């Protein structure tokens, strides 16, 4: 059974261990084929500094933002793609929810949702279904679906939208976990002609 902190909406209690600002370092290692096959492959490899923020403003979701800076052994640091978005438990929208667009709810909610309402969303195998909508600064949009079970999240892309000039990017999956007070994550991608494989991971501490 969930415990409800007094200052959190019930729907984000399962996500509450993510709240805060996290900083640390990670590694990138991803090889893509060249135009003439494996003999012309290019390998992206190196370390990066990473900053991730999860916050809430009273709604049934978390606000998400992330930035990263590549730190090559030689040369100046390079800012990488930034992200922003929203994370929430998956549940059917009802007449008490606003939207789509700026449409107000059809019915006024007379009582706040409770932990019992959230517990009703628990999956038979444990944990909760989760969704994350993430926008990249390079014209990419991702919708992830997956599961949160205690201090672990596993999500995979259900849809990706690319701007006309964006680079090729076909699929992704991410794993987040809370280990010894640190936020650990790993990100697999299928991009630039390569199949789905690990491309980055990091270990972050709360600041």
Tab-separated table of C-alpha atoms in Angstrom, residues 33-37 40:
chain	number	residue	atom	x	y	z
A	33	UNK	CA	27.397	1.836	-40.111
A	34	UNK	CA	28.884	4.059	-42.759
A	35	UNK	CA	27.434	4.484	-46.237
A	36	UNK	CA	29.662	1.679	-47.536
A	37	UNK	CA	29.015	-0.803	-44.741
A	40	UNK	CA	33.247	2.653	-42.907
